[in-house]
């Protein structure tokens, strides 16, 4: 199979990815490759075939989400339950670099597309799997959803205010992080392939990824045998941090360590706090959290957020405003970074999506304009033509919902 008719620029443009994943975790992993120039062929169930995807992340569920998640990809409709559909997949695998799926662990074997089966066709193939709870073990066949992983992975127990009980994070962080970890694993396997000449099976799960993201919170238990608790907007190990009310709104503060605390007290014009008993170190301030926050909070209410931001930054104290999403995209630094990328959509006109937060000196963001997310089966004819299928044969396969 030849590469795309119009190759895209990017550091990964030599790779071809077959994306059999759905919803969010897998598509997030592969979006990174698509944005970096790889050819990504999104495998979708043909219209009329059983088992279509009506879940979150589907094009009909949330159009904005779909456009942001699936830009720069091609769409091939393919029914892998049909022998002819499976044969098409096998042809694609022969020249592919990566195949990714996030079915329940047993499904891929029932379909005949497991890692050993596909790597017999192409030993250089990197096969990637994302599951909810792992490929084996007592929970292997549990359905994997982000909120469930947030709860079982410990995140909800350390999120929110203590009096409110467990709190879900406002983004699908287990899905997103498992996608990013999977992308790292795929890239590592592609690099290793340059030495060994062989692909391999890489795996991650929502549960593992969520636990890994606990980081220092998990270390508190593993090393110190302390069960971390939720502390709302405040940092559990250093005070004062978090959200404070100003005269006209709120400000985010990160006064970490003794030196920073001293600078903060001077900037807030309350230097008396520096020598206050019980305020002399982070552990002491944590024990006296309410007293410290009350004293600092009284000072913050005397000026506006903009005034305090200017004063504290000049004093070398990390702080910043708290934006709603619309105000965040209007911030001059956000505009300067160019994280919102514009693409032309055939139906919606010019739309903006969230760009990849990476910069390469030889592949500027403005090179290679973004492509809109494909309509279902947009490239089916083109891709099958590259495999040698005639227009008549493609039409016949369409009529039977094979493609």
Coordinates of C-alpha atoms in Angstrom, one line a residue:
X1 CA 0.0 0.0 0.0
X2 CA 1.3 3.4 -0.9
X3 CA 1.4 6.3 1.5
X4 CA -1.3 9.0 1.4
X5 CA -1.5 10.7 -2.0
X6 CA -0.5 14.0 -0.4
X7 CA 2.0 13.2 2.4
X8 CA 1.8 15.5 5.4
X9 CA 4.9 17.1 6.9
X10 CA 6.0 16.1 10.3
X11 CA 8.7 14.2 12.2
X12 CA 6.6 11.0 12.1
X13 CA 5.5 11.2 8.5
X14 CA 7.1 7.9 7.6
X15 CA 4.8 5.9 9.8
X16 CA 1.4 4.4 9.1
X17 CA -1.0 3.7 11.9
X18 CA -4.1 1.5 11.9
X19 CA -6.5 2.8 14.5
X20 CA -9.2 0.3 15.6
X21 CA -9.7 2.1 18.9
X22 CA -12.8 4.1 19.9
X23 CA -14.2 6.5 22.5
X24 CA -11.2 8.5 23.9
X25 CA -8.1 6.8 25.2
X26 CA -7.0 5.1 22.0
X27 CA -7.9 8.0 19.7
X28 CA -6.0 10.4 22.1
X29 CA -2.9 8.3 21.7
X30 CA -3.1 8.2 18.0
X31 CA -4.0 11.9 17.6
X32 CA -0.4 12.6 18.7
X33 CA 0.9 10.6 15.7
X34 CA -1.6 12.2 13.3
X35 CA -0.6 15.7 14.4
X36 CA 3.1 14.8 14.0
X37 CA 2.5 13.7 10.4
X38 CA 1.9 10.0 10.5
X39 CA -0.7 8.5 8.2
X40 CA -3.6 7.4 10.5
X41 CA -6.3 5.2 9.1
X42 CA -9.3 5.1 11.4
X43 CA -11.1 1.8 11.1
X44 CA -14.9 2.2 11.6
X45 CA -17.9 -0.1 11.4
X46 CA -19.7 0.3 8.1
X47 CA -23.1 2.0 8.0
X48 CA -25.7 -0.8 8.3
X49 CA -23.4 -3.3 10.0
X50 CA -24.2 -4.3 13.6
X51 CA -22.2 -2.8 16.4
X52 CA -22.0 0.8 15.5
X53 CA -20.5 3.3 18.0
X54 CA -23.0 5.6 19.7
X55 CA -20.7 6.3 22.7
X56 CA -19.1 9.5 23.9
X57 CA -16.5 10.5 21.3
X58 CA -18.6 9.4 18.4
X59 CA -19.3 12.0 15.7
X60 CA -23.0 12.2 16.4
X61 CA -22.7 12.5 20.2
X62 CA -20.6 15.7 20.4
X63 CA -19.5 17.3 17.2
X64 CA -16.9 19.6 18.8
X65 CA -15.3 16.7 20.7
X66 CA -15.2 14.6 17.5
X67 CA -13.6 17.3 15.4
X68 CA -11.0 18.0 18.1
X69 CA -10.2 14.3 18.7
X70 CA -10.0 12.9 15.1
X71 CA -8.4 15.7 13.0
X72 CA -5.7 14.6 10.6
X73 CA -7.0 11.1 10.3
X74 CA -8.5 9.1 7.4
X75 CA -11.6 6.9 7.7
X76 CA -11.9 3.4 6.3
X77 CA -15.2 1.6 7.0
X78 CA -14.4 -2.1 7.6
X79 CA -16.4 -5.0 9.0
X80 CA -13.7 -7.2 10.5
X81 CA -16.3 -9.9 11.4
X82 CA -16.6 -10.7 7.7
X83 CA -13.8 -12.8 6.1
X84 CA -13.4 -10.3 3.3
X85 CA -13.1 -7.5 5.8
X86 CA -10.5 -9.4 7.8
X87 CA -8.6 -10.1 4.5
X88 CA -8.5 -6.3 3.9
X89 CA -7.2 -5.7 7.4
X90 CA -4.4 -8.3 6.8
X91 CA -3.4 -6.5 3.6
X92 CA -3.2 -3.2 5.5
X93 CA -1.2 -4.8 8.3
X94 CA 1.5 -5.9 5.8
X95 CA 2.8 -2.4 5.4
X96 CA 1.6 -0.8 8.7
X97 CA 3.9 0.2 11.5
X98 CA 1.3 0.3 14.4
X99 CA -2.1 -1.2 15.1
X100 CA -4.0 0.0 18.2
X101 CA -7.1 -1.3 19.8
X102 CA -9.0 -0.8 23.1
X103 CA -11.5 -3.6 23.0
X104 CA -12.2 -5.7 26.1
X105 CA -9.2 -8.1 26.3
X106 CA -11.0 -11.2 24.8
X107 CA -12.6 -9.4 21.9
X108 CA -9.6 -9.1 19.7
X109 CA -8.9 -12.8 19.9
X110 CA -12.6 -13.6 18.9
X111 CA -12.2 -11.3 15.9
X112 CA -8.9 -13.0 14.9
X113 CA -6.9 -9.7 15.3
X114 CA -4.8 -10.4 18.4
X115 CA -1.2 -9.4 18.6
X116 CA 0.3 -12.8 17.7
X117 CA -2.1 -13.2 14.8
X118 CA -1.3 -9.8 13.2
X119 CA 2.4 -10.0 14.0
X120 CA 2.6 -13.3 12.1
X121 CA 1.6 -11.2 9.0
X122 CA 4.1 -8.4 9.8
X123 CA 6.7 -9.1 12.5
X124 CA 7.7 -5.4 12.5
X125 CA 4.2 -4.3 13.6
X126 CA 3.9 -2.5 17.0
X127 CA 0.6 -3.7 18.4
X128 CA -0.8 -1.4 21.1
X129 CA -3.7 -2.2 23.5
X130 CA -5.5 0.0 26.0
X131 CA -7.8 -1.7 28.5
X132 CA -9.8 -0.6 31.5
X133 CA -8.0 -2.8 34.0
X134 CA -5.3 -4.8 32.2
X135 CA -5.1 -7.7 29.8
X136 CA -5.5 -10.3 32.5
X137 CA -6.3 -10.6 36.2
X138 CA -9.6 -10.7 38.1
X139 CA -11.0 -7.4 36.6
X140 CA -9.7 -7.9 33.0
X141 CA -13.1 -8.1 31.4
X142 CA -14.7 -5.3 33.4
X143 CA -15.8 -2.5 31.1
X144 CA -13.4 0.4 31.4
X145 CA -14.7 3.9 31.9
X146 CA -12.8 7.0 33.0
X147 CA -14.9 7.8 36.1
X148 CA -14.6 4.3 37.3
X149 CA -10.8 4.4 36.9
X150 CA -10.7 7.7 38.7
X151 CA -12.4 6.2 41.7
X152 CA -10.6 2.9 41.8
X153 CA -7.2 4.6 41.1
X154 CA -7.4 6.7 44.2
X155 CA -7.8 10.1 42.5
X156 CA -11.3 10.9 43.7
X157 CA -10.3 10.3 47.3
X158 CA -7.8 13.2 47.1
X159 CA -9.9 15.5 45.0
X160 CA -12.4 18.1 46.2
X161 CA -13.1 19.4 49.7
X162 CA -13.1 16.9 52.6
X163 CA -16.6 17.7 53.6
X164 CA -18.0 17.1 50.1
X165 CA -16.8 13.5 49.7
X166 CA -15.0 11.9 46.7
X167 CA -14.9 14.2 43.7
X168 CA -14.3 13.4 40.0
X169 CA -11.8 15.6 38.1
X170 CA -13.4 17.9 35.5
X171 CA -11.7 16.2 32.5
X172 CA -11.5 12.5 31.6
X173 CA -8.0 12.3 33.0
X174 CA -7.7 8.5 33.2
X175 CA -8.7 8.2 29.5
X176 CA -6.3 11.0 28.5
X177 CA -3.4 9.9 30.5
X178 CA -3.7 6.3 29.3
X179 CA -3.7 7.6 25.8
X180 CA -0.6 9.6 26.4
X181 CA 1.2 6.8 28.1
X182 CA 0.3 4.5 25.3
X183 CA 1.7 7.0 22.7
X184 CA 5.0 7.0 24.7
X185 CA 5.0 3.2 24.7
X186 CA 4.4 3.0 21.0
X187 CA 7.2 5.5 20.3
X188 CA 9.6 3.6 22.5
X189 CA 8.7 0.3 20.7
X190 CA 9.3 2.0 17.3
X191 CA 12.7 3.2 18.5
X192 CA 13.6 -0.2 19.8
X193 CA 12.5 -1.7 16.5
X194 CA 15.3 0.3 14.8
X195 CA 17.7 -1.9 16.8
X196 CA 16.0 -5.3 16.9
X197 CA 14.1 -5.1 13.6
X198 CA 11.0 -6.5 15.3
X199 CA 7.8 -5.0 16.7
X200 CA 6.2 -5.9 19.9
X201 CA 3.0 -5.8 22.0
X202 CA 2.7 -2.7 24.2
X203 CA -0.1 -2.3 26.7
X204 CA -1.5 0.1 29.3
X205 CA -4.8 0.5 31.1
X206 CA -6.9 3.2 32.6
X207 CA -6.3 1.9 36.1
X208 CA -2.5 1.7 35.8
X209 CA -2.3 5.1 34.2
X210 CA -4.5 6.7 36.8
X211 CA -2.4 5.2 39.6
X212 CA 0.8 6.4 38.0
X213 CA -0.6 9.9 37.8
X214 CA -1.1 9.9 41.6
X215 CA 2.7 10.4 41.8
X216 CA 3.6 11.9 45.2
X217 CA 0.2 11.1 46.6
X218 CA 0.8 7.4 46.0
X219 CA 4.4 7.7 47.4
X220 CA 3.0 9.0 50.7
X221 CA 1.4 5.6 51.2
X222 CA 4.0 3.4 49.5
X223 CA 7.0 4.9 51.4
X224 CA 5.6 6.7 54.4
X225 CA 2.4 4.6 54.9
X226 CA 0.3 7.7 55.2
X227 CA -3.1 7.7 53.5
X228 CA -3.4 11.0 51.7
X229 CA -6.6 13.0 52.1
X230 CA -8.4 15.6 50.0
X231 CA -7.5 19.2 50.7
X232 CA -9.6 21.0 48.2
X233 CA -7.7 23.6 46.3
X234 CA -4.8 23.5 48.7
X235 CA -1.6 21.6 48.4
X236 CA -1.5 18.8 51.0
X237 CA 2.2 19.3 51.9
X238 CA 2.8 23.0 51.8
X239 CA 0.8 26.1 53.0
X240 CA -0.3 28.6 51.9
X241 CA -1.2 27.5 48.4
X242 CA -4.4 27.4 46.4
X243 CA -7.3 29.8 45.8
X244 CA -7.8 33.0 47.7
X245 CA -10.6 35.5 47.4
X246 CA -9.6 39.0 46.3
X247 CA -11.5 42.3 46.2
X248 CA -13.0 41.4 42.8
X249 CA -12.6 37.7 42.3
X250 CA -10.0 35.0 43.0
X251 CA -6.3 34.4 42.7
X252 CA -4.3 31.2 42.6
X253 CA -1.2 31.0 44.9
X254 CA 1.8 28.7 45.1
X255 CA 3.9 30.0 48.0
X256 CA 6.0 26.9 48.5
X257 CA 8.8 26.7 51.1
X258 CA 10.1 29.1 53.7
X259 CA 11.7 31.6 51.4
X260 CA 8.6 31.9 49.3
X261 CA 6.4 32.3 52.4
X262 CA 8.6 35.2 53.6
X263 CA 8.4 37.0 50.2
X264 CA 4.6 36.5 50.3
X265 CA 4.3 38.0 53.7
X266 CA 6.4 41.1 52.8
X267 CA 4.4 41.6 49.5
X268 CA 1.1 41.3 51.4
X269 CA 2.4 43.8 53.9
X270 CA 2.0 41.3 56.8
X271 CA 5.7 40.6 57.7
X272 CA 4.6 39.9 61.3
X273 CA 3.5 36.4 60.1
X274 CA 7.1 35.4 59.3
X275 CA 8.0 35.0 63.0
X276 CA 4.6 33.9 64.1
X277 CA 4.8 30.8 66.3
X278 CA 3.8 27.7 64.3
X279 CA 4.4 29.4 60.9
X280 CA 8.1 28.7 60.6
X281 CA 8.2 25.7 58.3
X282 CA 5.9 23.9 55.9
X283 CA 5.1 21.1 58.3
X284 CA 4.2 23.7 61.0
X285 CA 2.1 25.7 58.6
X286 CA 0.3 22.5 57.4
X287 CA -0.6 21.8 61.1
X288 CA -1.8 25.3 61.4
X289 CA -3.4 25.5 58.0
X290 CA -6.5 27.3 59.0
X291 CA -4.7 30.1 60.9
X292 CA -2.2 30.7 58.1
X293 CA -4.9 30.8 55.5
X294 CA -7.1 33.1 57.5
X295 CA -4.3 35.7 58.0
X296 CA -3.3 35.5 54.3
X297 CA -6.9 35.6 53.1
X298 CA -7.7 38.8 55.0
X299 CA -4.8 40.5 53.2
X300 CA -5.8 39.3 49.8
X301 CA -9.3 40.8 50.1
X302 CA -7.8 44.3 50.2
X303 CA -6.9 44.5 46.5
X304 CA -8.0 43.2 43.1
X305 CA -6.7 40.1 41.4
X306 CA -4.9 42.1 38.8
X307 CA -3.2 44.2 41.5
X308 CA -2.1 41.3 43.6
X309 CA -0.9 39.4 40.5
X310 CA 1.4 42.3 39.5
X311 CA 2.6 42.8 43.1
X312 CA 3.3 39.1 43.8
X313 CA 5.0 38.4 40.5
X314 CA 7.4 41.3 41.1
X315 CA 8.1 39.8 44.5
X316 CA 8.9 36.4 42.9
X317 CA 5.8 34.7 44.3
X318 CA 4.1 32.3 41.8
X319 CA 0.5 33.2 41.3
X320 CA -2.1 33.8 38.6
X321 CA -5.7 34.5 37.8
X322 CA -8.3 31.7 37.5
X323 CA -10.0 31.7 34.1
X324 CA -13.1 30.3 32.6
X325 CA -12.3 28.5 29.4
X326 CA -13.4 31.4 27.2
X327 CA -11.2 33.9 29.1
X328 CA -8.3 31.5 29.0
X329 CA -8.3 31.5 25.2
X330 CA -8.3 35.3 25.3
X331 CA -5.2 35.5 27.5
X332 CA -2.4 37.2 25.6
X333 CA 0.1 34.5 26.5
X334 CA -2.2 31.7 25.3
X335 CA -2.7 33.6 22.0
X336 CA 1.0 34.0 21.7
X337 CA 1.6 30.3 22.2
X338 CA -0.9 29.5 19.4
X339 CA -2.3 26.4 21.1
X340 CA -5.7 27.0 19.4
X341 CA -5.2 25.9 15.8
X342 CA -7.5 26.8 12.9
X343 CA -8.6 24.3 10.2
X344 CA -11.0 24.4 7.3
X345 CA -14.0 22.2 7.6
X346 CA -16.1 21.3 4.6
X347 CA -19.4 21.9 6.4
X348 CA -18.5 24.1 9.4
X349 CA -16.1 26.5 7.7
X350 CA -13.1 27.7 9.7
X351 CA -13.1 26.1 13.2
X352 CA -10.5 26.0 16.0
X353 CA -9.2 22.9 17.8
X354 CA -6.7 22.4 20.6
X355 CA -3.3 21.9 19.1
X356 CA -0.6 19.6 20.1
X357 CA 1.5 21.2 23.0
X358 CA 4.8 20.4 21.3
X359 CA 7.1 22.6 19.3
X360 CA 9.8 21.4 16.9
X361 CA 12.4 23.8 15.4
X362 CA 12.4 22.1 12.0
X363 CA 8.6 21.5 11.9
X364 CA 6.9 24.8 12.8
X365 CA 3.2 24.5 13.7
X366 CA 2.2 26.6 10.6
X367 CA 3.7 24.0 8.3
X368 CA 1.2 21.4 7.1
X369 CA -2.2 22.8 7.9
X370 CA -4.5 20.6 10.0
X371 CA -7.1 18.4 8.2
X372 CA -10.6 18.2 9.4
X373 CA -11.8 15.0 11.0
X374 CA -13.0 12.6 8.3
X375 CA -16.6 11.8 7.6
X376 CA -17.4 8.1 8.1
X377 CA -15.7 6.1 5.3
X378 CA -14.3 9.2 3.6
X379 CA -11.2 7.5 2.4
X380 CA -12.5 3.9 1.9
X381 CA -12.4 4.1 -1.9
X382 CA -9.0 5.6 -1.9
X383 CA -7.4 3.1 0.5
X384 CA -9.0 0.1 -1.2
X385 CA -7.8 1.4 -4.5
X386 CA -4.3 1.5 -3.2
X387 CA -4.7 -2.2 -2.3
X388 CA -5.7 -2.9 -5.9
X389 CA -9.5 -3.2 -5.5
X390 CA -11.5 -2.1 -8.5
X391 CA -14.4 0.4 -8.3
X392 CA -16.8 -2.5 -9.1
X393 CA -15.4 -4.7 -6.3
X394 CA -15.5 -1.8 -3.8
X395 CA -19.2 -1.1 -4.7
X396 CA -20.0 -4.8 -4.3
X397 CA -18.3 -4.9 -0.8
X398 CA -20.2 -1.7 0.2
X399 CA -23.5 -3.3 -0.8
X400 CA -22.9 -6.2 1.7
X401 CA -21.7 -3.9 4.5
X402 CA -18.2 -5.4 4.3
X403 CA -16.8 -1.9 3.9

